[in-house]
């Protein structure tokens, strides 16, 4: 048989049985799928056999379903589209389980019927990160992007269709996604839901549920006018999309003139509903729908949280002012009504604010300088309520203050929003090299505090490496104050002899003489952010853990000398649903006695699922404004986890992909390991020049600072 000749049904059945064994029985064999596949050429047969074996590693039943329906799929679509179909089904398996994935394999005809839309369309998962950054850059509180059948907002997330294919190419469909996201953002920023006016109108019966669509049509005129005033370029794009998809809309123009005037608000929209009730809804490609129940639920949760957070902030302000926590004689009190007279909010006109006003917080009649996190909370309260309600201007009592202090003192990066059944759980994709595709939301990571330990270990380390620390500090001080000689400058303190010789030769050759004949000294400004990622797996127990902590102390002392921004996070975990990160020192925290005690408290935990940790810490590092961003990993071995799938090639390839994603975000990654076999896999993961293998554990503290100096000098 020629190498490229098609296989017979008997040969195909034998190959299928090898990977489908667990799914076959006396009632079900591979004969029918083999006969169906025998009608295709060798390339198509190899495609099905390869992917069937890949899927069987996860689930034998899904492998059978794919193998059985693949011939039908190949009659309806080309191989690229068939691959999209199988990856779609496997994504469903990752997210929702076996039954939805089986249904997706069996409904191949429906998938093929929508394939043209999928090919020309844009998938939300491919652009959600870009849309989130775009919406965040407009104004107001950050909004997540999430999939839903129709566009809407609950005031914390913007929900958009999973796929858009109404326009002929991906770029045009992305513009439609952007228009939809802007409209939902505008509802939040320009006050569709502010102060609960719309919800109150629905609850009181002033606005009937049947008129909600009409209200949304009219409110769109008002929001479009607001967007046109503040972002005329965006409004032009949205108008062009509407003309292309919905046609000219000349109806109601005179009736809605009042809605387009500056200062118009939801009150005006509600009044017009009564005038135009019964009119036909106007189509709009980016409008979506209003979901008041979702908004009501989200507002209730956020208002309670922000009220407590704001009251705790007020208690801190009073403590700073008075030198003692307020209400010490009322240890169980949740609030302190007597503080109401000391705290006020002074209103100012401000056209850049969502309600046209801003508020200064006053304590005893004097304005208070607020931290950034309190300002953000205040702005969110104003965005929801239009002002700061009087009941918010009451300081927390000791009961609420102590209960909320732990959450409130965490750095902003440690409370970055995420959900997986509860707040503070972050879903991350994981790369499956056999599929050449991400498993969506496959890993769940949570942050856990590092309990501080006895600082004696810190002081012992300083004594043990006293001479080395002095040397490191001197080296780093020189590095901090180092001037660099710039040659061939147009002006400077001295003549550049090399440039002068070259210029003399140019003149004799008949060329024009350059004016870059000087040298000058230039002090480089360091603009570096460093994330130190520390392996806290169980295998670091003993001398390795001690060496890691000593290395971190030496490096932290050096970084403190340089004034480089740095954070320290440990990582560990147990399977994909229990991935863990341990903030030892965040970027927002000082390198103080508490941070030193947490370094001393670093202890071995479980396993080493590296990919999810790299993605999480890269996200935190990418948020820093710095010219150079470094992710330095201290580890004792290759990626590993309790579930055997992550060991070996799978874990190495996921880690490599996570590092590649970090590089796309401008992050330079480097690994320092004491694993003697590190040279076998680290070049593949990090690159040939981005790792160091230290053969002796005891040398780790000596080498880390030297490596950092070379990386940043």
XYZ file of C-alpha atoms in Angstrom:
713
model
C 0.000 0.000 0.000
C 1.267 3.450 -0.891
C 2.032 5.686 2.134
C -0.661 8.184 1.129
C -3.267 5.607 0.110
C -6.563 5.599 2.001
C -6.926 2.982 4.724
C -9.514 0.246 4.507
C -12.428 -0.009 6.898
C -10.799 -2.998 8.619
C -7.525 -1.093 9.161
C -9.384 1.953 10.426
C -11.443 -0.151 12.840
C -8.300 -1.671 14.309
C -6.745 1.783 14.844
C -9.950 3.195 16.327
C -10.271 0.300 18.777
C -6.841 1.182 20.175
C -8.028 4.547 21.514
C -11.757 3.828 21.894
C -11.402 0.657 23.940
C -12.922 2.169 27.122
C -16.008 3.363 25.203
C -16.702 0.132 23.284
C -18.831 -2.802 24.390
C -20.673 -5.825 23.032
C -23.440 -3.460 21.929
C -21.226 -0.786 20.393
C -18.127 -1.219 18.274
C -16.077 0.892 15.883
C -17.205 -0.841 12.693
C -19.736 1.774 11.540
C -17.450 4.812 12.147
C -14.685 2.918 10.346
C -16.893 2.192 7.305
C -17.987 5.856 7.178
C -14.400 7.109 7.410
C -13.134 4.679 4.760
C -14.844 6.827 2.100
C -12.383 9.695 2.722
C -8.790 10.203 1.622
C -5.788 9.463 3.814
C -5.451 13.069 4.986
C -9.015 13.150 6.293
C -8.590 9.739 7.909
C -5.387 10.767 9.686
C -7.094 13.932 10.895
C -9.891 11.938 12.573
C -7.545 9.310 14.028
C -5.214 11.960 15.459
C -7.941 14.018 17.107
C -9.809 10.934 18.276
C -6.701 9.801 20.160
C -6.192 13.308 21.611
C -9.786 13.530 22.860
C -9.632 9.987 24.278
C -6.962 11.120 26.738
C -9.650 13.309 28.339
C -12.801 11.303 27.781
C -13.312 8.070 25.822
C -17.048 8.660 25.291
C -16.379 12.048 23.690
C -13.706 10.449 21.507
C -16.320 7.962 20.275
C -18.875 10.694 19.577
C -16.302 12.697 17.630
C -15.168 9.663 15.626
C -18.766 8.706 14.840
C -19.847 12.159 13.658
C -16.574 13.305 12.046
C -17.406 11.798 8.597
C -20.662 13.791 8.521
C -18.742 16.882 9.596
C -16.197 16.445 6.791
C -18.973 16.159 4.230
C -20.380 19.508 5.428
C -17.165 21.477 6.124
C -13.474 21.657 5.311
C -10.928 20.363 7.828
C -10.271 23.794 9.360
C -13.968 24.168 10.112
C -14.160 20.593 11.428
C -11.319 21.427 13.815
C -13.251 24.491 14.996
C -16.272 22.245 15.622
C -14.344 19.735 17.732
C -12.610 22.478 19.733
C -15.964 24.128 20.353
C -17.322 20.830 21.704
C -14.257 20.295 23.906
C -14.546 23.829 25.280
C -18.104 22.953 26.286
C -16.772 19.827 27.991
C -14.245 21.893 29.939
C -16.872 24.423 31.025
C -20.120 22.493 31.342
C -19.345 18.784 31.286
C -19.885 15.757 29.108
C -23.563 16.050 28.127
C -23.333 19.508 26.431
C -20.193 18.358 24.592
C -21.912 15.192 23.309
C -24.832 17.325 22.151
C -22.419 19.612 20.269
C -20.853 16.643 18.456
C -24.278 15.270 17.535
C -25.549 18.659 16.308
C -22.809 19.012 13.725
C -25.312 20.029 11.023
C -26.388 23.069 13.072
C -22.763 24.053 13.608
C -22.049 23.764 9.879
C -25.128 25.854 9.022
C -23.751 28.699 11.174
C -20.173 28.229 10.041
C -20.143 31.119 7.602
C -21.183 33.461 10.387
C -18.494 31.971 12.628
C -15.781 32.347 9.965
C -16.598 35.987 9.197
C -17.665 36.716 12.737
C -15.719 37.797 15.777
C -15.726 35.652 18.911
C -16.100 37.528 22.180
C -13.401 35.435 23.859
C -10.919 36.713 21.258
C -11.548 40.390 21.978
C -12.988 40.604 25.504
C -9.654 41.670 27.039
C -9.301 44.490 24.482
C -12.893 45.602 25.068
C -12.389 45.608 28.851
C -9.337 47.848 28.553
C -11.165 50.088 26.084
C -14.227 50.532 28.311
C -12.026 51.069 31.372
C -10.274 53.896 29.529
C -13.522 55.777 28.917
C -14.542 56.639 32.504
C -16.216 55.338 35.614
C -15.831 52.065 37.475
C -14.131 49.177 35.640
C -16.601 46.883 33.861
C -16.049 43.221 33.085
C -16.980 41.764 29.700
C -19.002 38.540 29.818
C -21.013 36.466 27.296
C -24.827 36.475 27.073
C -27.437 35.988 24.359
C -28.248 39.726 24.124
C -26.301 42.854 25.127
C -27.130 44.297 28.566
C -25.434 45.526 31.741
C -25.961 44.863 35.436
C -23.781 47.950 36.201
C -20.685 45.848 36.972
C -20.427 43.752 33.811
C -21.199 44.347 30.157
C -22.799 41.263 28.640
C -22.332 40.722 24.899
C -23.144 37.899 22.427
C -20.509 35.113 22.286
C -20.162 35.538 18.504
C -21.032 38.423 16.164
C -21.343 37.783 12.446
C -23.789 40.392 11.184
C -21.103 42.152 9.151
C -18.918 40.645 6.412
C -15.543 40.596 8.208
C -14.022 40.323 11.671
C -12.874 43.937 11.850
C -16.384 45.241 11.159
C -17.880 42.851 13.704
C -15.345 44.033 16.267
C -16.555 47.608 15.667
C -20.084 46.393 16.373
C -18.883 44.775 19.605
C -17.288 48.080 20.551
C -20.492 50.026 19.831
C -22.495 47.593 21.973
C -20.001 47.900 24.821
C -20.026 51.714 24.614
C -23.829 51.830 24.801
C -23.872 49.642 27.930
C -21.051 51.715 29.473
C -23.028 54.893 28.688
C -25.967 53.597 30.723
C -23.649 53.422 33.740
C -21.804 56.702 33.189
C -24.637 58.958 31.985
C -27.154 57.858 34.585
C -29.714 55.445 33.136
C -29.645 53.559 36.449
C -28.536 56.430 38.730
C -30.337 57.037 42.029
C -32.706 54.163 41.271
C -35.064 56.436 39.297
C -35.835 53.871 36.597
C -36.248 51.067 39.134
C -38.567 53.243 41.240
C -40.641 54.098 38.155
C -41.056 50.381 37.416
C -41.871 49.513 41.033
C -44.441 52.308 41.375
C -46.180 51.495 38.104
C -45.333 54.862 36.528
C -43.445 52.876 33.869
C -45.176 49.650 32.887
C -43.048 46.645 32.002
C -44.539 46.671 28.490
C -43.162 50.212 28.012
C -39.599 49.314 29.032
C -38.547 48.739 25.406
C -39.972 52.162 24.432
C -38.095 53.774 27.323
C -34.878 52.124 26.074
C -35.445 53.457 22.545
C -35.838 56.997 23.881
C -32.979 56.644 26.350
C -30.740 55.611 23.446
C -31.342 59.032 21.838
C -30.207 60.709 25.079
C -27.154 58.460 25.540
C -26.118 58.881 21.891
C -26.227 62.679 22.327
C -24.031 62.416 25.460
C -21.530 60.232 23.587
C -21.529 62.671 20.662
C -20.602 65.573 22.978
C -17.824 63.744 24.840
C -16.577 61.259 22.217
C -17.541 62.509 18.740
C -15.324 59.971 16.978
C -17.051 57.082 18.705
C -20.444 58.525 17.870
C -19.524 58.740 14.163
C -18.574 55.046 14.160
C -21.809 54.088 15.910
C -23.892 56.155 13.484
C -22.190 54.489 10.500
C -22.939 51.026 11.928
C -26.551 51.948 12.527
C -27.006 53.258 8.991
C -25.438 50.092 7.542
C -27.456 47.629 9.630
C -30.676 49.478 10.494
C -31.091 52.042 7.738
C -32.087 55.696 8.051
C -34.151 56.553 11.130
C -35.962 59.856 10.835
C -38.843 59.090 13.183
C -39.362 60.955 16.446
C -36.533 63.399 15.702
C -38.526 66.481 16.627
C -40.110 64.768 19.623
C -36.792 63.775 21.148
C -34.953 67.072 20.683
C -35.178 67.725 24.417
C -33.358 64.446 25.144
C -30.341 65.531 23.137
C -29.838 68.780 25.058
C -27.057 69.019 27.680
C -28.411 68.414 31.164
C -31.176 66.070 30.036
C -31.572 63.049 32.321
C -33.737 60.005 32.992
C -36.603 62.221 34.238
C -36.964 63.637 30.714
C -36.905 60.151 29.161
C -39.652 58.967 31.523
C -41.815 62.006 30.657
C -41.465 61.317 26.936
C -42.543 57.687 27.368
C -45.934 58.949 28.498
C -46.185 61.161 25.370
C -45.058 58.559 22.804
C -46.539 55.424 24.375
C -47.719 53.013 21.719
C -45.212 54.085 19.072
C -43.306 51.292 17.293
C -39.798 50.548 18.666
C -36.986 51.753 16.407
C -34.310 49.150 15.519
C -30.764 49.719 16.771
C -27.929 47.271 16.152
C -26.047 48.044 19.374
C -28.848 48.749 21.845
C -29.546 45.323 23.350
C -32.050 45.350 26.188
C -32.568 46.566 29.744
C -32.616 44.000 32.555
C -33.774 45.851 35.687
C -33.829 42.718 37.875
C -30.130 42.086 37.234
C -29.324 45.734 37.991
C -31.435 45.719 41.166
C -29.620 42.642 42.525
C -26.159 43.986 41.702
C -26.892 47.457 43.119
C -28.091 45.984 46.406
C -24.877 43.997 46.857
C -22.563 46.834 45.788
C -24.339 49.498 47.849
C -24.012 47.445 51.029
C -20.344 46.707 50.415
C -19.468 50.291 49.497
C -21.372 51.730 52.425
C -19.374 49.554 54.831
C -16.115 50.263 53.000
C -16.724 54.014 53.056
C -17.665 54.025 56.737
C -14.494 52.080 57.584
C -12.476 54.652 55.607
C -14.127 57.433 57.603
C -13.189 55.678 60.849
C -9.564 55.503 59.689
C -9.613 59.224 58.889
C -10.955 60.004 62.352
C -8.315 57.741 63.900
C -5.558 59.588 62.020
C -7.037 62.929 63.072
C -7.668 62.130 66.743
C -4.806 59.695 67.391
C -7.131 56.929 68.579
C -9.829 54.724 67.005
C -13.284 56.280 67.382
C -15.853 54.713 69.689
C -13.455 52.768 71.921
C -16.094 52.899 74.666
C -18.586 51.125 72.322
C -16.677 47.938 71.340
C -19.644 46.240 69.638
C -21.048 49.281 67.799
C -21.411 48.940 64.025
C -21.691 52.696 63.416
C -21.107 55.869 65.421
C -24.027 58.302 64.824
C -22.255 60.976 66.875
C -19.663 61.355 64.082
C -22.354 62.598 61.674
C -21.844 66.225 62.752
C -18.089 66.099 62.065
C -18.302 64.601 58.576
C -19.887 66.359 55.602
C -19.641 66.294 51.810
C -19.275 69.650 50.032
C -20.698 69.779 46.513
C -18.974 71.447 43.519
C -19.949 71.743 39.867
C -17.688 69.580 37.719
C -18.540 68.938 34.047
C -16.101 65.986 33.946
C -18.037 64.065 36.605
C -20.888 61.720 35.666
C -23.548 63.821 37.371
C -21.921 67.180 36.609
C -20.827 67.534 40.231
C -18.072 66.374 42.560
C -17.839 66.211 46.326
C -15.075 67.067 48.787
C -15.081 65.229 52.084
C -14.963 67.634 55.038
C -13.876 66.780 58.582
C -14.653 69.414 61.191
C -15.240 71.882 58.356
C -11.875 71.283 56.667
C -11.249 69.313 53.441
C -9.568 65.906 53.822
C -6.968 64.483 51.424
C -8.204 60.998 50.562
C -6.255 57.914 49.456
C -6.859 56.682 45.906
C -8.910 53.664 46.995
C -11.278 55.883 49.031
C -11.613 58.291 46.097
C -12.546 55.342 43.842
C -15.164 54.169 46.345
C -16.559 57.684 46.617
C -16.772 58.080 42.841
C -18.582 54.749 42.538
C -21.093 55.819 45.197
C -21.710 59.096 43.337
C -22.056 57.213 40.049
C -24.841 55.091 41.585
C -26.626 57.665 43.739
C -25.816 61.054 42.215
C -24.449 62.216 45.562
C -23.199 60.782 48.865
C -26.274 59.738 50.858
C -26.336 61.062 54.447
C -26.374 57.543 55.898
C -22.942 56.925 54.324
C -21.413 59.872 56.227
C -21.253 58.000 59.519
C -17.998 56.459 60.699
C -17.805 52.728 61.366
C -17.879 51.664 65.000
C -15.307 49.232 66.432
C -17.422 46.203 65.480
C -17.564 47.005 61.751
C -14.101 48.612 61.745
C -12.307 45.525 63.079
C -14.316 43.097 60.993
C -13.637 44.963 57.762
C -10.044 46.001 58.413
C -8.448 42.869 56.979
C -10.249 43.200 53.660
C -9.721 46.940 53.442
C -5.999 46.850 54.069
C -5.274 44.518 51.214
C -3.528 46.113 48.294
C -5.597 46.955 45.205
C -3.973 44.212 43.147
C -5.016 41.536 45.667
C -8.689 42.388 45.364
C -8.745 42.382 41.579
C -12.221 41.102 40.837
C -12.881 37.495 39.883
C -15.647 34.963 40.397
C -15.901 31.208 40.692
C -18.792 30.626 43.056
C -17.416 33.372 45.327
C -15.562 36.652 45.201
C -11.792 36.440 45.113
C -11.544 33.329 42.922
C -9.898 33.974 39.572
C -10.570 31.742 36.535
C -7.668 31.347 34.097
C -7.254 29.566 30.788
C -4.770 26.718 30.514
C -2.934 25.648 27.370
C -3.531 22.080 26.178
C -0.647 21.371 23.800
C -2.299 18.260 22.377
C -5.309 20.328 21.288
C -3.173 23.379 20.469
C -5.929 25.306 22.174
C -6.707 26.907 25.532
C -9.037 25.240 28.000
C -11.256 28.200 28.872
C -11.497 29.116 32.553
C -9.915 25.759 33.393
C -7.937 26.774 36.494
C -9.253 28.554 39.574
C -6.770 30.575 41.624
C -7.310 32.162 45.013
C -5.055 34.428 47.021
C -4.313 33.505 50.628
C -2.476 35.621 53.207
C 0.957 34.560 54.403
C 0.950 34.412 58.208
C 3.892 36.402 59.588
C 6.556 34.464 61.441
C 9.132 35.275 64.081
C 11.449 37.950 62.602
C 14.435 36.207 64.221
C 15.043 34.449 60.898
C 15.424 37.866 59.222
C 17.956 39.060 61.798
C 19.852 35.744 61.663
C 20.112 36.115 57.884
C 21.489 39.643 58.243
C 24.126 38.379 60.681
C 24.945 35.320 58.549
C 25.446 37.367 55.371
C 26.470 40.683 56.967
C 29.571 41.161 54.819
C 27.801 40.081 51.642
C 24.874 42.439 52.299
C 27.246 45.383 52.705
C 28.946 44.453 49.436
C 25.602 44.070 47.633
C 24.409 47.430 48.937
C 27.607 49.158 47.792
C 27.290 47.539 44.365
C 23.660 48.515 44.033
C 24.264 52.049 45.291
C 26.847 52.458 42.526
C 24.306 51.039 40.085
C 21.687 53.522 41.271
C 23.982 56.491 40.899
C 25.839 55.323 37.830
C 26.320 57.853 35.030
C 26.538 56.584 31.486
C 28.841 58.129 28.880
C 26.924 59.090 25.754
C 29.078 59.431 22.648
C 28.588 61.317 19.362
C 26.375 64.007 20.871
C 25.644 67.380 19.267
C 26.637 69.085 22.541
C 28.424 67.988 25.681
C 31.212 68.454 28.229
C 34.065 66.924 26.224
C 35.226 66.190 22.698
C 34.557 62.686 21.332
C 37.969 61.776 19.852
C 36.618 58.815 17.878
C 33.890 60.939 16.336
C 36.380 63.705 15.547
C 38.712 61.287 13.737
C 35.806 59.907 11.693
C 34.617 63.438 10.856
C 38.120 64.459 9.753
C 38.185 61.478 7.405
C 34.762 62.394 6.027
C 35.863 65.972 5.262
C 38.929 64.729 3.387
C 36.696 62.397 1.430
C 34.536 65.343 0.375
C 31.636 64.527 2.688
C 29.789 66.947 4.945
C 31.154 67.137 8.464
C 28.798 65.978 11.235
C 28.111 68.118 14.311
C 27.957 65.085 16.643
C 31.478 65.495 18.029
C 30.952 65.589 21.801
C 30.468 63.328 24.797
C 28.346 63.929 27.864
C 27.449 62.049 31.003
C 23.838 60.978 31.459
C 22.238 59.576 34.610
C 19.779 56.835 33.699
C 16.519 57.014 35.589
C 15.563 53.535 36.797
C 11.952 52.711 36.000
C 11.663 49.051 36.918
C 8.937 46.874 38.414
C 9.885 43.384 39.594
C 7.630 40.473 40.516
C 9.409 37.760 42.514
C 7.522 34.479 42.124
C 8.522 31.975 44.799
C 7.916 28.225 44.629
C 6.101 27.157 47.828
C 5.517 23.535 46.803
C 6.024 20.704 49.262
C 9.303 19.742 47.644
C 10.938 22.952 48.956
C 10.707 21.703 52.536
C 13.898 22.018 54.585
C 17.096 23.585 53.250
C 15.491 24.725 49.993
C 12.839 26.764 51.802
C 15.500 28.284 54.047
C 17.665 29.182 51.043
C 14.670 30.749 49.253
C 13.843 32.942 52.242
C 17.470 33.965 52.696
C 17.729 34.814 48.988
C 14.553 36.918 49.178
C 15.834 38.842 52.191
C 19.163 39.594 50.494
C 17.462 40.634 47.274
C 14.813 42.708 49.080
C 17.533 44.592 50.957
C 19.240 45.320 47.640
C 15.991 46.386 45.930
C 15.198 48.651 48.856
C 18.575 50.306 48.322
C 17.803 50.804 44.628
C 14.232 51.998 45.288
C 13.038 49.615 42.569
C 9.367 48.711 42.888
C 8.968 45.050 43.734
C 6.403 42.513 44.866
C 6.860 39.020 46.281
C 4.264 36.288 45.759
C 4.466 32.618 46.610
C 2.582 30.002 44.632
C 1.395 26.441 45.166
C -1.818 24.465 44.796
C -3.548 21.131 44.548
C -5.192 20.362 41.188
C -6.658 22.904 38.769
C -9.453 24.060 41.100
C -7.201 24.805 44.075
C -4.434 26.948 42.629
C -3.043 29.367 45.199
C -1.043 32.598 45.299
C 0.386 34.035 48.509
C 0.989 37.824 48.618
C 4.120 38.274 50.720
C 4.628 41.885 49.638
C 2.454 43.633 47.049
C 3.576 46.556 44.919
C 1.469 48.874 47.066
C 2.995 47.711 50.349
C 6.189 49.020 51.897
C 9.155 46.806 52.685
C 8.608 47.173 56.400
C 8.702 44.960 59.493
C 5.411 43.306 58.521
C 6.727 42.408 55.050
C 9.934 41.018 56.580
C 7.881 38.887 58.986
C 5.853 37.507 56.054
C 9.053 36.569 54.204
C 10.059 34.666 57.332
C 6.637 32.981 57.241
C 7.010 31.493 53.743
C 6.448 27.733 54.171
C 6.147 24.686 51.868
C 2.610 23.833 50.728
C 1.518 21.460 47.957
C 2.326 21.274 44.212
C 3.799 23.419 41.391
C 1.137 24.273 38.782
C 3.153 27.101 37.266
C 1.110 28.268 34.280
C -1.823 29.691 36.235
C 0.515 31.378 38.731
C 2.469 33.026 35.898
C -0.766 34.286 34.310
C -2.018 35.746 37.597
C 1.233 37.438 38.573
C 1.789 38.678 35.015
C -1.613 40.356 35.197
C -0.598 42.155 38.386
C 2.794 43.102 36.944
C 1.306 44.336 33.662
C -0.781 46.879 35.605
C 2.379 48.623 36.843
C 3.556 51.729 35.009
C 7.198 50.845 34.365
C 9.627 50.856 31.470
C 11.087 47.476 32.469
C 8.922 44.705 33.943
C 10.639 41.591 35.296
C 9.098 38.326 36.439
C 11.738 36.332 38.321
C 10.875 32.801 39.438
C 12.652 30.938 42.235
C 11.903 27.224 41.930
C 13.322 23.822 42.748
C 11.922 21.854 39.826
C 9.689 21.508 36.785
C 5.903 22.093 36.731
C 3.964 19.408 38.596
C 0.571 18.773 40.189
C -1.413 16.097 41.972
C -3.360 15.265 38.821
C -0.838 13.366 36.737
C -1.958 15.088 33.515
C 0.023 18.222 34.446
C 3.285 16.347 34.883
C 5.722 16.130 32.022
C 5.066 17.653 28.620
C 1.594 19.057 29.385
C 2.795 21.203 32.315
C 5.959 22.320 30.521
C 3.988 23.404 27.434
C 1.372 25.254 29.511
C 4.119 27.096 31.399
C 5.873 27.943 28.124
C 2.626 29.332 26.696
C 2.000 31.401 29.849
C 5.494 32.885 29.549
C 4.850 33.656 25.869
C 1.635 35.481 26.862
C 3.632 37.428 29.463
C 6.162 38.510 26.803
C 3.297 39.812 24.673
C 2.476 42.107 27.622
C 6.025 43.459 27.706
C 7.216 41.290 30.604
C 10.693 39.768 30.685
C 10.729 36.437 32.524
C 13.739 34.760 34.143
C 13.965 31.551 36.175
C 16.461 30.642 38.880
C 16.365 26.959 39.828
C 18.362 24.470 41.879
C 17.102 21.547 39.780
C 20.152 19.852 38.230
C 18.001 18.710 35.304
C 16.770 22.273 34.675
C 18.948 22.633 31.595
C 16.863 19.875 29.962
C 13.567 21.797 29.995
C 14.186 25.452 30.978
C 15.622 26.538 27.582
C 12.378 25.322 25.984
C 10.235 27.174 28.541
C 12.186 30.388 29.153
C 14.623 30.604 26.240
C 18.347 29.781 26.204
C 19.504 32.926 28.020
C 16.661 33.401 30.504
C 17.438 30.925 33.252
C 20.160 29.992 35.708
C 20.767 26.616 37.334
C 22.439 26.801 40.737
C 23.946 23.459 41.629
C 24.176 23.971 45.400
C 21.260 25.131 47.542
C 23.585 27.042 49.825
C 24.745 29.256 46.955
C 21.201 30.423 46.090
C 21.241 33.517 48.353
C 24.678 34.479 47.006
C 23.659 34.219 43.363
C 20.193 35.787 43.232
C 21.278 39.382 43.882
C 24.124 39.049 41.386
C 21.715 37.736 38.729
C 19.298 40.604 39.378
C 22.096 43.158 39.072
C 23.045 41.731 35.660
C 19.421 41.676 34.490
C 18.787 45.336 35.316
C 22.121 47.064 34.791
